[in-house]
PDB file of C-alpha atoms and ligand atoms in Angstrom:
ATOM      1  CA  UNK Y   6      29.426 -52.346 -56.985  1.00 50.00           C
ATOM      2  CA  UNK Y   7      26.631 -49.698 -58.142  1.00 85.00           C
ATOM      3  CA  UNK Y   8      27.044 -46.441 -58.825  1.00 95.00           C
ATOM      4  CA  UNK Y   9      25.257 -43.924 -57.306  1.00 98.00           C
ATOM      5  CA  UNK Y  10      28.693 -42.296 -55.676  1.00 98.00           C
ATOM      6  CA  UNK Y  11      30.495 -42.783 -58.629  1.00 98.00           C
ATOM      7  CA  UNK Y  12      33.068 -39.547 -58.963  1.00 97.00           C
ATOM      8  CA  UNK Y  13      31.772 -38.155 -55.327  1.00 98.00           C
ATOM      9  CA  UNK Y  14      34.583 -37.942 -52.751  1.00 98.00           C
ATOM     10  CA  UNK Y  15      33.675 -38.492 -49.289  1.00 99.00           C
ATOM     11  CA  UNK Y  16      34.688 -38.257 -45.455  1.00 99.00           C
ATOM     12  CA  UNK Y  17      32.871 -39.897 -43.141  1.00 99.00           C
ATOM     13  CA  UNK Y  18      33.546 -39.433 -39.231  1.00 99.00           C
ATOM     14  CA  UNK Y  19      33.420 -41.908 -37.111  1.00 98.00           C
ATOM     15  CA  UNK Y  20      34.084 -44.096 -40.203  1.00 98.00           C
ATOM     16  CA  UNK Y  21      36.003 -46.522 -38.533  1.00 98.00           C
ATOM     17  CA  UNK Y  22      33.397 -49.019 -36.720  1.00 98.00           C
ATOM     18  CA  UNK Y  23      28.921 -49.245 -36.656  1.00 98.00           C
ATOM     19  CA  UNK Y  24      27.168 -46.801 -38.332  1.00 98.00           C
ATOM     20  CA  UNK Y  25      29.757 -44.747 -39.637  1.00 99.00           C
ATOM     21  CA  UNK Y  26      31.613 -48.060 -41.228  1.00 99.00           C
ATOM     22  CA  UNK Y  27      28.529 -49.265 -42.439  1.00 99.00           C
ATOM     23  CA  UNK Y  28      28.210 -46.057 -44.203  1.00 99.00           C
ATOM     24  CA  UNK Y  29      31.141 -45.628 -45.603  1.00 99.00           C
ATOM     25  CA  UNK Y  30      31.077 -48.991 -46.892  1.00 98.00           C
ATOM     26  CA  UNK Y  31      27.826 -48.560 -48.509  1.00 98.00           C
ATOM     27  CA  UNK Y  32      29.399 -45.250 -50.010  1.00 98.00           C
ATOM     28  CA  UNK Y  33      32.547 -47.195 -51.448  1.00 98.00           C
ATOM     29  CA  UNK Y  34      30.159 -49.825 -52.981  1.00 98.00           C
ATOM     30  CA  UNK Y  35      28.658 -47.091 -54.900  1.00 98.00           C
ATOM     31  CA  UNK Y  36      31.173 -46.211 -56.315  1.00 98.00           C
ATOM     32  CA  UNK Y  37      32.620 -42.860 -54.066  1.00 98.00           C
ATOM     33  CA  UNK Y  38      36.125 -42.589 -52.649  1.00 98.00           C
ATOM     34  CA  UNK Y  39      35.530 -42.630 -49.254  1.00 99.00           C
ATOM     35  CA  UNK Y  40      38.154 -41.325 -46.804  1.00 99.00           C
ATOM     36  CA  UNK Y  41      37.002 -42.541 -43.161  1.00 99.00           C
ATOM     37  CA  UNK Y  42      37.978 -40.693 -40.048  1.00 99.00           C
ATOM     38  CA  UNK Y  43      38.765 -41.742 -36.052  1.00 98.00           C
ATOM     39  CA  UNK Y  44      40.674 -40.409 -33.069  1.00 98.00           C
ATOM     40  CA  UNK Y  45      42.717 -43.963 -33.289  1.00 98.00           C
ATOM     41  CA  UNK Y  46      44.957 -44.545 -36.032  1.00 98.00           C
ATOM     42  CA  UNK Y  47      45.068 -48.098 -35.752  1.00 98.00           C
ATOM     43  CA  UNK Y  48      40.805 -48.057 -35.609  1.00 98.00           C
ATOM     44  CA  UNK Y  49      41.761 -45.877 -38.929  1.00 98.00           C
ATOM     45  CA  UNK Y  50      44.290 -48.316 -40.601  1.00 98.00           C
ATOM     46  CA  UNK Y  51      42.070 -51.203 -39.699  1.00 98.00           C
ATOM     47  CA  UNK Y  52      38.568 -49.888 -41.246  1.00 99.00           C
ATOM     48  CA  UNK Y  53      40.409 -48.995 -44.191  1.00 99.00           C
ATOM     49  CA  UNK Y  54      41.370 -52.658 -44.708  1.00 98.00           C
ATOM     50  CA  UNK Y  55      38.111 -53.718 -43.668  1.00 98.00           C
ATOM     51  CA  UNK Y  56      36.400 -51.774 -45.952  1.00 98.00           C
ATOM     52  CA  UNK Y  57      38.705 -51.977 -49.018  1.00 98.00           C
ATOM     53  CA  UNK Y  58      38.572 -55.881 -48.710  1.00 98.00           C
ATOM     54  CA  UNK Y  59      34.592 -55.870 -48.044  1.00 98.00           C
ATOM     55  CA  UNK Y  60      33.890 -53.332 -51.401  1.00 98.00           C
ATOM     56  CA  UNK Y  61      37.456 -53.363 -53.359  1.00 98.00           C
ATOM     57  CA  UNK Y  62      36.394 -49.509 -53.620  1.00 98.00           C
ATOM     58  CA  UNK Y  63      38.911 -46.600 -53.239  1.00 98.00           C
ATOM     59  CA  UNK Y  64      39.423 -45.853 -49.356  1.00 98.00           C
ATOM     60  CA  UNK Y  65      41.496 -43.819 -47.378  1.00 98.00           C
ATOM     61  CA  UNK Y  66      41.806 -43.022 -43.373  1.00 98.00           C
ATOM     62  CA  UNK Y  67      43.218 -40.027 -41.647  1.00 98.00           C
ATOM     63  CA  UNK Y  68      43.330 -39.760 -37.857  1.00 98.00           C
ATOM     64  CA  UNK Y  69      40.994 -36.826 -36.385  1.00 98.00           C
ATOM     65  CA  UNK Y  70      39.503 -35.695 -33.312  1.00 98.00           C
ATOM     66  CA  UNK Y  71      36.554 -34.365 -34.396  1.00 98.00           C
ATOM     67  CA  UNK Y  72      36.240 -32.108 -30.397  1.00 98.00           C
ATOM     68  CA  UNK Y  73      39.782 -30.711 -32.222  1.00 98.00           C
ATOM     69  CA  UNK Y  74      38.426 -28.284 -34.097  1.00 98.00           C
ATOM     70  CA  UNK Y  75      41.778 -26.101 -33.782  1.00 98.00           C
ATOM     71  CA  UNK Y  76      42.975 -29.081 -36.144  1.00 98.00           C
ATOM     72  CA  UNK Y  77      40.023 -28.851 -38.074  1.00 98.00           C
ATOM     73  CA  UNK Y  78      40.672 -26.773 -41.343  1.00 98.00           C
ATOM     74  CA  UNK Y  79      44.513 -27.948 -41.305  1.00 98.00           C
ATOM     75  CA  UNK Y  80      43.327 -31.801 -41.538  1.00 98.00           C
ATOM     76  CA  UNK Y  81      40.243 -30.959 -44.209  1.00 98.00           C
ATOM     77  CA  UNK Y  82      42.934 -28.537 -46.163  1.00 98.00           C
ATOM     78  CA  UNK Y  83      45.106 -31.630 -46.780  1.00 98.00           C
ATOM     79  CA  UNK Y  84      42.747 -33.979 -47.447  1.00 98.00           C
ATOM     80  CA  UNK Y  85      41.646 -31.548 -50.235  1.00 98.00           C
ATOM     81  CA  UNK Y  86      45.220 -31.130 -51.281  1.00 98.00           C
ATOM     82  CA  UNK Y  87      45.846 -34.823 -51.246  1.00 98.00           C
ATOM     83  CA  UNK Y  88      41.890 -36.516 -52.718  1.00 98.00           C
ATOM     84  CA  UNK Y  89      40.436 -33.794 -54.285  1.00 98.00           C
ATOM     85  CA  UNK Y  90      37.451 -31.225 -53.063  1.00 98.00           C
ATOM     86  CA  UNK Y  91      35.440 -33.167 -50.537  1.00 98.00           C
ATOM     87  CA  UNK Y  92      31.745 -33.108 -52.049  1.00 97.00           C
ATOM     88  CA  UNK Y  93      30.098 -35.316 -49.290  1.00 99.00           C
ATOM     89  CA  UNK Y  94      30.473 -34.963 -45.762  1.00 99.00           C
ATOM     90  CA  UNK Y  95      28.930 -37.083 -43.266  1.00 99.00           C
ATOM     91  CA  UNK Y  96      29.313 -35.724 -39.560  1.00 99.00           C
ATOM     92  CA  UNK Y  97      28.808 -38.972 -37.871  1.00 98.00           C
ATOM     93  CA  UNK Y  98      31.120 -38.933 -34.669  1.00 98.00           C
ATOM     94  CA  UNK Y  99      29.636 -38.262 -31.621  1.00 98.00           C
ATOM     95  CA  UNK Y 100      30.484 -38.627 -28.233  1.00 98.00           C
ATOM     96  CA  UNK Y 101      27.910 -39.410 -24.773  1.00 97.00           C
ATOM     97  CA  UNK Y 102      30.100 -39.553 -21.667  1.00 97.00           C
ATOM     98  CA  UNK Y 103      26.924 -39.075 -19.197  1.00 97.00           C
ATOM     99  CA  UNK Y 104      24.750 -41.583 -18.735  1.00 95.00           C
ATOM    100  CA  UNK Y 105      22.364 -40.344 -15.850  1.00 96.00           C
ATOM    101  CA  UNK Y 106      19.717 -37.564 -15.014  1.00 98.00           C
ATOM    102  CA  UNK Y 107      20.834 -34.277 -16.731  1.00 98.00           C
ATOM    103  CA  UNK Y 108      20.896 -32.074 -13.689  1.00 98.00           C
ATOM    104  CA  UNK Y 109      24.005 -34.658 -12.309  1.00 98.00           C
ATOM    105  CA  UNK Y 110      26.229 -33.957 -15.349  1.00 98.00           C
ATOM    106  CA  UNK Y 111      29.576 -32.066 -14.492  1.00 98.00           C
ATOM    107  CA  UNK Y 112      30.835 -29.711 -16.772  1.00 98.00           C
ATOM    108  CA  UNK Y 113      33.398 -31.723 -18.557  1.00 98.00           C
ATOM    109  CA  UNK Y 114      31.447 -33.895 -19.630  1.00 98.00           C
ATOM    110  CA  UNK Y 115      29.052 -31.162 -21.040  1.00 98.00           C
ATOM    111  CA  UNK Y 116      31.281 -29.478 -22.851  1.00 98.00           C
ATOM    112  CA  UNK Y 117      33.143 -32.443 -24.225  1.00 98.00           C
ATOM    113  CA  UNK Y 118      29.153 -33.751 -25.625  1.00 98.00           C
ATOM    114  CA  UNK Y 119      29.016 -30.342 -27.413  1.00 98.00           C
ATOM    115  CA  UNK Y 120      32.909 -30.117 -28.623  1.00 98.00           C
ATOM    116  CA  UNK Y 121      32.400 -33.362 -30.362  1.00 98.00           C
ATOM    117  CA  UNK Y 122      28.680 -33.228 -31.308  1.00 99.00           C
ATOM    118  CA  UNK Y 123      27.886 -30.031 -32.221  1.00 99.00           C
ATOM    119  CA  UNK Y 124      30.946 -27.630 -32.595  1.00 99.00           C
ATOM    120  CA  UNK Y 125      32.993 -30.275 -34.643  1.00 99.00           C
ATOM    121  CA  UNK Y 126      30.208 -31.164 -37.300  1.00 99.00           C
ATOM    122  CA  UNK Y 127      29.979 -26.838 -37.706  1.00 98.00           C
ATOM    123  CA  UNK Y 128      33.924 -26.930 -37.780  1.00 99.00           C
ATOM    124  CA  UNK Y 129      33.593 -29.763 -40.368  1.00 99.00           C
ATOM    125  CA  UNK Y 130      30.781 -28.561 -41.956  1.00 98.00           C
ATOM    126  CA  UNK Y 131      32.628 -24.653 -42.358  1.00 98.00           C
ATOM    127  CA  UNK Y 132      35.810 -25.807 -43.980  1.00 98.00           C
ATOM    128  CA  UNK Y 133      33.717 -28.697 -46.382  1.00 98.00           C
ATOM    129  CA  UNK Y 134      31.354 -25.788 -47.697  1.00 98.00           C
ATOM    130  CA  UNK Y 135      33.321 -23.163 -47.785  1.00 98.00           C
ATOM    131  CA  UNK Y 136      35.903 -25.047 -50.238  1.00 98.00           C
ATOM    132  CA  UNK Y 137      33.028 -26.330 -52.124  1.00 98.00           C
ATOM    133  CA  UNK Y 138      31.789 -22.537 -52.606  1.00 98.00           C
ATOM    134  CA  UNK Y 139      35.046 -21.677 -53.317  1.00 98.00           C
ATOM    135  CA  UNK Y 140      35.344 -24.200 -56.182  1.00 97.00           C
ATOM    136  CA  UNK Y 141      31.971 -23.703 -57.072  1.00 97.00           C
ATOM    137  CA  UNK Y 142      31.248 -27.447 -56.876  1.00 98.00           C
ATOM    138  CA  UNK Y 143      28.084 -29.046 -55.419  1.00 98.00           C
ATOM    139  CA  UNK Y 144      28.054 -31.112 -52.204  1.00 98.00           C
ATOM    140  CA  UNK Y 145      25.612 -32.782 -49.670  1.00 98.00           C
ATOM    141  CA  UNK Y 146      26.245 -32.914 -46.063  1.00 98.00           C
ATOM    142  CA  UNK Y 147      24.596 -35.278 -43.899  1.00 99.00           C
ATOM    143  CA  UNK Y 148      24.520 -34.631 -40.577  1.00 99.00           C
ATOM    144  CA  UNK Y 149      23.876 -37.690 -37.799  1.00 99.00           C
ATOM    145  CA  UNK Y 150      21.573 -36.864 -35.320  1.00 99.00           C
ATOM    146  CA  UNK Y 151      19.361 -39.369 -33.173  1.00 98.00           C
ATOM    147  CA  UNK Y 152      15.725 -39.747 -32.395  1.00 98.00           C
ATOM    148  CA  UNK Y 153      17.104 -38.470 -28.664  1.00 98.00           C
ATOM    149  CA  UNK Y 154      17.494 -34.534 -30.767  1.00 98.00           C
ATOM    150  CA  UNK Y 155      13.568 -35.305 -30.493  1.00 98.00           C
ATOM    151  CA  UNK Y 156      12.089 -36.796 -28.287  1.00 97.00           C
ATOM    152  CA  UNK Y 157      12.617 -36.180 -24.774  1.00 97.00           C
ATOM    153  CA  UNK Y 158      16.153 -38.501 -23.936  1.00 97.00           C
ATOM    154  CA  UNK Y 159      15.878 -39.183 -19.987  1.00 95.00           C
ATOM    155  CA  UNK Y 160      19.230 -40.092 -18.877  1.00 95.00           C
ATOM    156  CA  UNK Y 161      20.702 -38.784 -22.704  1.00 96.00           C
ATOM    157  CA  UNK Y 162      19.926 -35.571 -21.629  1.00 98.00           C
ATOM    158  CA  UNK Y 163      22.947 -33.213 -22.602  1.00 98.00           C
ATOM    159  CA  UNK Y 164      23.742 -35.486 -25.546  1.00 98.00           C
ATOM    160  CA  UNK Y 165      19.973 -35.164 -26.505  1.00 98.00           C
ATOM    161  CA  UNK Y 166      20.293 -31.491 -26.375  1.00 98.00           C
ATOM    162  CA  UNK Y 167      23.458 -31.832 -28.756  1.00 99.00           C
ATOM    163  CA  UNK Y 168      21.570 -33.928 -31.110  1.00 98.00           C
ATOM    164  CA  UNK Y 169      18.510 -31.122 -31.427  1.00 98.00           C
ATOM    165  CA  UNK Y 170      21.273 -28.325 -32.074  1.00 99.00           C
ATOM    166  CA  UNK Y 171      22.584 -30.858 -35.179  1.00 98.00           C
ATOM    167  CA  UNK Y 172      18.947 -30.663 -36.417  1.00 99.00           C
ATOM    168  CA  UNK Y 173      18.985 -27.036 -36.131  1.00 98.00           C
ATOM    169  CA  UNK Y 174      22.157 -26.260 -37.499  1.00 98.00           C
ATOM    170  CA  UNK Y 175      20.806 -28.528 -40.604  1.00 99.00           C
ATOM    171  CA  UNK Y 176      18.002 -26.536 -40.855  1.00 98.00           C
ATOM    172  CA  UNK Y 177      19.990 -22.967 -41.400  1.00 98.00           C
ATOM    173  CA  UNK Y 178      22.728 -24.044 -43.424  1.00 98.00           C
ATOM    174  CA  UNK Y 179      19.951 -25.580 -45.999  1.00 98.00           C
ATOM    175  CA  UNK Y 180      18.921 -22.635 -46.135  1.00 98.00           C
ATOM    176  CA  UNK Y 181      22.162 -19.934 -46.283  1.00 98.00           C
ATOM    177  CA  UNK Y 182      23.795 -22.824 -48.563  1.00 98.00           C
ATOM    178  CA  UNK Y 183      21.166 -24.328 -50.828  1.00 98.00           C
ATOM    179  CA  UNK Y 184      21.440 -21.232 -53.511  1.00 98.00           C
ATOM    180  CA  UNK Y 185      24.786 -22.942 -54.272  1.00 98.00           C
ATOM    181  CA  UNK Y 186      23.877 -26.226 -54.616  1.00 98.00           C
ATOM    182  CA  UNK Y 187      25.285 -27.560 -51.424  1.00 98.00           C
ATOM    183  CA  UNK Y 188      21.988 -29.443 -49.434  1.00 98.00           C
ATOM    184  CA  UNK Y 189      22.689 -30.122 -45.859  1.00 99.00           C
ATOM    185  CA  UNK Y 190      20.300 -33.095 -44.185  1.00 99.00           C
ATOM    186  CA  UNK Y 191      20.045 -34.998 -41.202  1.00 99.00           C
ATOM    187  CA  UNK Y 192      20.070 -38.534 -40.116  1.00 99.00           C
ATOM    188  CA  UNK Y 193      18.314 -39.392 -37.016  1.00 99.00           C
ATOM    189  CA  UNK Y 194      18.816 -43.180 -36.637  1.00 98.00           C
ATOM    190  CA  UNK Y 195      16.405 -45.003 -33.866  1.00 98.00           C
ATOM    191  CA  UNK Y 196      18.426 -47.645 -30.902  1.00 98.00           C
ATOM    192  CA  UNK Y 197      20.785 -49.264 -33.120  1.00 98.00           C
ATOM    193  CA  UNK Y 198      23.374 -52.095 -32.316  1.00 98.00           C
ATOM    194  CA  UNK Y 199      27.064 -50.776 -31.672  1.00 98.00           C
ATOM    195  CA  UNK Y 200      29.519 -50.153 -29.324  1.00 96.00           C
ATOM    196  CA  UNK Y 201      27.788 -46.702 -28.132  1.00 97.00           C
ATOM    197  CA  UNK Y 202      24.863 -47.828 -27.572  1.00 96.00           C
ATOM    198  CA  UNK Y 203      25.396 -51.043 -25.383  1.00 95.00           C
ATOM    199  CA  UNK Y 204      24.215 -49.404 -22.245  1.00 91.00           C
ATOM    200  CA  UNK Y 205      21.169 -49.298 -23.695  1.00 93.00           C
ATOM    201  CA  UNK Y 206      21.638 -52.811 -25.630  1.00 95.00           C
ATOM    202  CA  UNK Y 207      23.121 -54.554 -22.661  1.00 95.00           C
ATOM    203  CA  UNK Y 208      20.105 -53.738 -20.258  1.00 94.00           C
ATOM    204  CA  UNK Y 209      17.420 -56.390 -21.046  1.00 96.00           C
ATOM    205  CA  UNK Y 210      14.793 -54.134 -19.786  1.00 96.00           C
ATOM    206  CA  UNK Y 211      15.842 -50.909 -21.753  1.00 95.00           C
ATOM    207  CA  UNK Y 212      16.468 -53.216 -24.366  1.00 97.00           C
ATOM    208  CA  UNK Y 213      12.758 -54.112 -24.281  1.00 97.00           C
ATOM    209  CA  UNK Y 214      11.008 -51.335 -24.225  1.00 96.00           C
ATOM    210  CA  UNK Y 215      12.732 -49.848 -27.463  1.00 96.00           C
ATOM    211  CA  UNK Y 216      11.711 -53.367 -28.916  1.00 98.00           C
ATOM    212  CA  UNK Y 217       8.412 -53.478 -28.132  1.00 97.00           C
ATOM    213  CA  UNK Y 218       7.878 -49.184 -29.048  1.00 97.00           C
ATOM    214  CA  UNK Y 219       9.444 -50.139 -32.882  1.00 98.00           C
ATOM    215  CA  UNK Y 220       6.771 -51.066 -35.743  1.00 98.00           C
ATOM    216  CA  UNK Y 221       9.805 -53.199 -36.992  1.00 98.00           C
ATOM    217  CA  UNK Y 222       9.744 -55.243 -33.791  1.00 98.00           C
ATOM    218  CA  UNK Y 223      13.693 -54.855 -33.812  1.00 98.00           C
ATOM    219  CA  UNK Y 224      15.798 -52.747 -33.273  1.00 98.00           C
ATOM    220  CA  UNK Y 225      18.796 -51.525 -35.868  1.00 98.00           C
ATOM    221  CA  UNK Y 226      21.683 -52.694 -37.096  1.00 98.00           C
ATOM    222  CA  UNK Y 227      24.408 -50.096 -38.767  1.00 98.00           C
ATOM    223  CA  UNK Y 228      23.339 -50.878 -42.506  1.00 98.00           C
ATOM    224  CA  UNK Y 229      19.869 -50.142 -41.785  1.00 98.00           C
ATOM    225  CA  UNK Y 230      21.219 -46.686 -41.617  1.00 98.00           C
ATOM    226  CA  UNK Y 231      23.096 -46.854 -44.294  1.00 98.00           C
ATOM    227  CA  UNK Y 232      21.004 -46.127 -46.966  1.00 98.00           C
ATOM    228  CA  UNK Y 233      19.128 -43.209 -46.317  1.00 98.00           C
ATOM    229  CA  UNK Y 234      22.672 -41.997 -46.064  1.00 98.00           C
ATOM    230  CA  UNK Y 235      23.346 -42.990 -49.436  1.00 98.00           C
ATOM    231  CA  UNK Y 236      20.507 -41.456 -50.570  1.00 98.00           C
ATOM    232  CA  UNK Y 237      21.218 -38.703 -49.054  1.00 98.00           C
ATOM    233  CA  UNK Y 238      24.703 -38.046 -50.487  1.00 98.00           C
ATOM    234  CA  UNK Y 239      23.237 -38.908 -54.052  1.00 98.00           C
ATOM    235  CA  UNK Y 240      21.883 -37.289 -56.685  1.00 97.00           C
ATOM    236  CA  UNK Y 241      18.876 -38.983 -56.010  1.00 97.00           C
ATOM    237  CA  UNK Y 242      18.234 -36.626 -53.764  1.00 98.00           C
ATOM    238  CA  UNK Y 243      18.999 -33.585 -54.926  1.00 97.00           C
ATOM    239  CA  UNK Y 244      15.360 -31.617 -54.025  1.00 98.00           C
ATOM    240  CA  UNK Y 245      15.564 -32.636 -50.484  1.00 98.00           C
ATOM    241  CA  UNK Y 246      17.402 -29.925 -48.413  1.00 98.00           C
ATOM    242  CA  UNK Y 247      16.837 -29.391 -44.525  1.00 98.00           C
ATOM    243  CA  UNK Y 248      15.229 -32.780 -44.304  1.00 98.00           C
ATOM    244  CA  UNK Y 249      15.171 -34.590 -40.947  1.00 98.00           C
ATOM    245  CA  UNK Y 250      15.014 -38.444 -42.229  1.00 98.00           C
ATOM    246  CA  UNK Y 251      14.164 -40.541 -39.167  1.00 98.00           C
ATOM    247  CA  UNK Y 252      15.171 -44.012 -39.818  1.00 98.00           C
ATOM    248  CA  UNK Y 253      14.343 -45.772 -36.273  1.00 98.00           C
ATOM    249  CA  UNK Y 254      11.808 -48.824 -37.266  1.00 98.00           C
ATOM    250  CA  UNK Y 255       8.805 -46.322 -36.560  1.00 98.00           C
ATOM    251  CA  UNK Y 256       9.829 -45.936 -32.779  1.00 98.00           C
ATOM    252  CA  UNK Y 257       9.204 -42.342 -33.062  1.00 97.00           C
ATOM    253  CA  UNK Y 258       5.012 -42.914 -34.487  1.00 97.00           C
ATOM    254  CA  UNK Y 259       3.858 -44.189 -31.357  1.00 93.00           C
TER     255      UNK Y 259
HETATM  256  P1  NAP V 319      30.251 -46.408 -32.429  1.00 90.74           P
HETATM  257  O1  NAP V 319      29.929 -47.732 -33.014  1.00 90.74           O
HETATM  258  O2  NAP V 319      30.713 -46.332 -31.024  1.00 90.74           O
HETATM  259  O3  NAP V 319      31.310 -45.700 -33.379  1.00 90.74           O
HETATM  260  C1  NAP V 319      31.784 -44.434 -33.072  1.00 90.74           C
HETATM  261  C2  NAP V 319      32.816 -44.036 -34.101  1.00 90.74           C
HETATM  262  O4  NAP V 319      33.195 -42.673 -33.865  1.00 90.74           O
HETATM  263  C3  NAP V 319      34.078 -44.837 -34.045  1.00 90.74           C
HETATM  264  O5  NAP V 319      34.579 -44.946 -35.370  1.00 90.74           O
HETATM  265  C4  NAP V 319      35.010 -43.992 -33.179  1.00 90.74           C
HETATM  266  O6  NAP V 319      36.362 -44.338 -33.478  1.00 90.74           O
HETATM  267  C5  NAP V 319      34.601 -42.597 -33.635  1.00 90.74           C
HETATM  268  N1  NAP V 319      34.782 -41.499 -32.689  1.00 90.74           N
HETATM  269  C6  NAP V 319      34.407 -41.435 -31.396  1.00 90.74           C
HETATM  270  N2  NAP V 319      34.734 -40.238 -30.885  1.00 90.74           N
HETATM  271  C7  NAP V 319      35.322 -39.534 -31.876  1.00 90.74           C
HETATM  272  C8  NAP V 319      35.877 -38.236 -31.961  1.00 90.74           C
HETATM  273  N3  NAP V 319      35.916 -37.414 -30.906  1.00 90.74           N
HETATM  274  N4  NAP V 319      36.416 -37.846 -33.144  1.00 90.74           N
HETATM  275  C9  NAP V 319      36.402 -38.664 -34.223  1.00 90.74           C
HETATM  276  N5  NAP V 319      35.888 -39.902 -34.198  1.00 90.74           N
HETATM  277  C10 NAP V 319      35.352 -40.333 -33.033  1.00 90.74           C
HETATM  278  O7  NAP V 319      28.978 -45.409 -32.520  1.00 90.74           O
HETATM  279  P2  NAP V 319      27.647 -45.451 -33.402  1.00 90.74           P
HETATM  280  O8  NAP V 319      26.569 -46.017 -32.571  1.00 90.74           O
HETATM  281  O9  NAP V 319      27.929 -46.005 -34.727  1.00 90.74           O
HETATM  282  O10 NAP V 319      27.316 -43.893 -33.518  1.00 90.74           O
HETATM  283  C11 NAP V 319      27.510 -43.155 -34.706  1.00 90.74           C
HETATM  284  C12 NAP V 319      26.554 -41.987 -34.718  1.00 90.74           C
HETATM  285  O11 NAP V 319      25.200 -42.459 -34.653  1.00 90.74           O
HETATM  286  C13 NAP V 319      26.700 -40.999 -33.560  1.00 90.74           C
HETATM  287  O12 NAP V 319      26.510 -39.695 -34.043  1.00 90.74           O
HETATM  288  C14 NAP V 319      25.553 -41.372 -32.643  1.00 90.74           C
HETATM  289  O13 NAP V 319      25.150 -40.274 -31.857  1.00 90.74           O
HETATM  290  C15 NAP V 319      24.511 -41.734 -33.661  1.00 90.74           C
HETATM  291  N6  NAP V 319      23.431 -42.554 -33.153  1.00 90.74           N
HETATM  292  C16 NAP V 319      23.679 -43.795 -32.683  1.00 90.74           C
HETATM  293  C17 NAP V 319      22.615 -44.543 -32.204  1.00 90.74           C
HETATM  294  C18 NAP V 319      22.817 -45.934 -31.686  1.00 90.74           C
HETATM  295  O14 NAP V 319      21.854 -46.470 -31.086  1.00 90.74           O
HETATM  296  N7  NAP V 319      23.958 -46.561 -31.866  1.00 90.74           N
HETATM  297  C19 NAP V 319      21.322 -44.014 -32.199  1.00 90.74           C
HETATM  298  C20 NAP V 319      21.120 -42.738 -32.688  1.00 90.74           C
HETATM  299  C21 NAP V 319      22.174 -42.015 -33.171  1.00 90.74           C
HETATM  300  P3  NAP V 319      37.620 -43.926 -32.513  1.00 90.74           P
HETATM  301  O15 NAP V 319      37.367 -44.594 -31.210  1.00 90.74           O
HETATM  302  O16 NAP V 319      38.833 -44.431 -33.252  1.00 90.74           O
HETATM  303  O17 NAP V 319      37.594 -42.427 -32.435  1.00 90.74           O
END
């Protein structure tokens, strides 16, 4: 175990399978107490195993529904109470119920994409910072976005749009929060193997064309994300604020 975490505490959505496990794994092995977060309390209970067994670092779970965001300040109050003041927060949950051309989505699903993508990361985001400013503590949040918050996302459309508005809301809370020492920064991970994306994995010919677009000549797999969220969450980053870190194989050069 190294220790580039060590004495950070940190919650991780979405911490309970791909990249959100891998990070949160990567986190524990340097040395942070991770709590991880899901909507399923046995995905919860399970990661936590996982992860304890894989690192033999500090790890916790709590169930959350991160479109919730009624339950929001509640759940982050007693995981303060109960762990300490959260000084890393990675918004990594996201959800992407349509999978077709945007003008065919029905309004569900849009505003279940922005519940869980965009006004649960602020609700996360509001509670995490404003307990750090409270306490007067540092803190880096890392925001998940994807390479479809940049480039056009044909049949991603709405959760494309979602993953822009993460980018943006990175952008101004740098800004309003960085006089305190709190940096704010955003992940935006290229096609990478997991359970979300295997509409996109599972079609040979999508499958292809993100292969054959990506300098790596691959594409990722959860840990390659995991690092630049360590970083991230280090001190080894502490003049990088607002920073959109694209970590996609160099699909995005071409
Ligand atoms: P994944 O393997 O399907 O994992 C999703 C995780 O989020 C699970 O732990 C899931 O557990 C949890 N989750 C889902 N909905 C939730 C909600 N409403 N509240 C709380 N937790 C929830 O997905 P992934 O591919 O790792 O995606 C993680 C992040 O990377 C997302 O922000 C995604 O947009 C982004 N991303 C992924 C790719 C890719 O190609 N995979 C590319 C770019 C960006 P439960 O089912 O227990 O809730």
């Amino acid at each position: 175990m190294a220790d580039r975490l060590n004495g950070k505490i940190a919650l991780v959505t979405g911490g309970t399978r791909g990249i959100g496990e891998a990070i949160a794994t990567a986190f524990a092995q340097e040395g942070a107490k991770v709590i991880v977060a899901s909507r399923k309390a046995d995905n919860v209970a399970a990661a936590v195993a996982r992860i304890r067994e894989a690192t033999g670092g500090d790890v916790h779970g709590v169930p959350l529904h991160v479109g919730d965001i009624a339950s929001i300040p509640g759940v982050v109050e007693r995981l303060v109470a109960e762990h300490g003041q959260i000084d890393v927060l990675v918004n990594n949950a996201a959800s992407n119920p349509h999978f077709g051309p945007m003008i065919t989505v029905d309004w569900p699903a849009w505003n279940k994409t922005f519940e869980v993508n965009v006004a649960g990361p602020f609700a996360l985001t509001r509670a995490v910072a404003q307990g750090l400013l409270d306490s007067g503590k540092t803190g880096s949040i890392v925001n998940v976005s994807s390479i479809m918050g940049i480039a056009a996302a044909p049949w991603q459309g709405v959760y494309g749009m979602t993953k822009a508005a993460l980018i943006s809301m990175t952008r101004t809370l740098a800004v309003e929060l960085g006089g305190a020492g709190i940096r704010v920064n955003v992940i935006a991970p290229g096609l990478v193997e997991t359970k979300f994306a295997s509409a996109l994995t599972e079609s040979p010919e999508i499958l292809a064309g993100f292969v054959q677009r990506t300098a790596s000549g691959r594409i990722g797999q959860p840990s390659d994300i995991a690092g630049a969220a360590v970083f991230l969450a280090s001190d080894e980053s502490t003049y990088v604020a607002g920073h959109t870190l694209t970590v996609d194989g160099g699909w995005s050069i071409r």
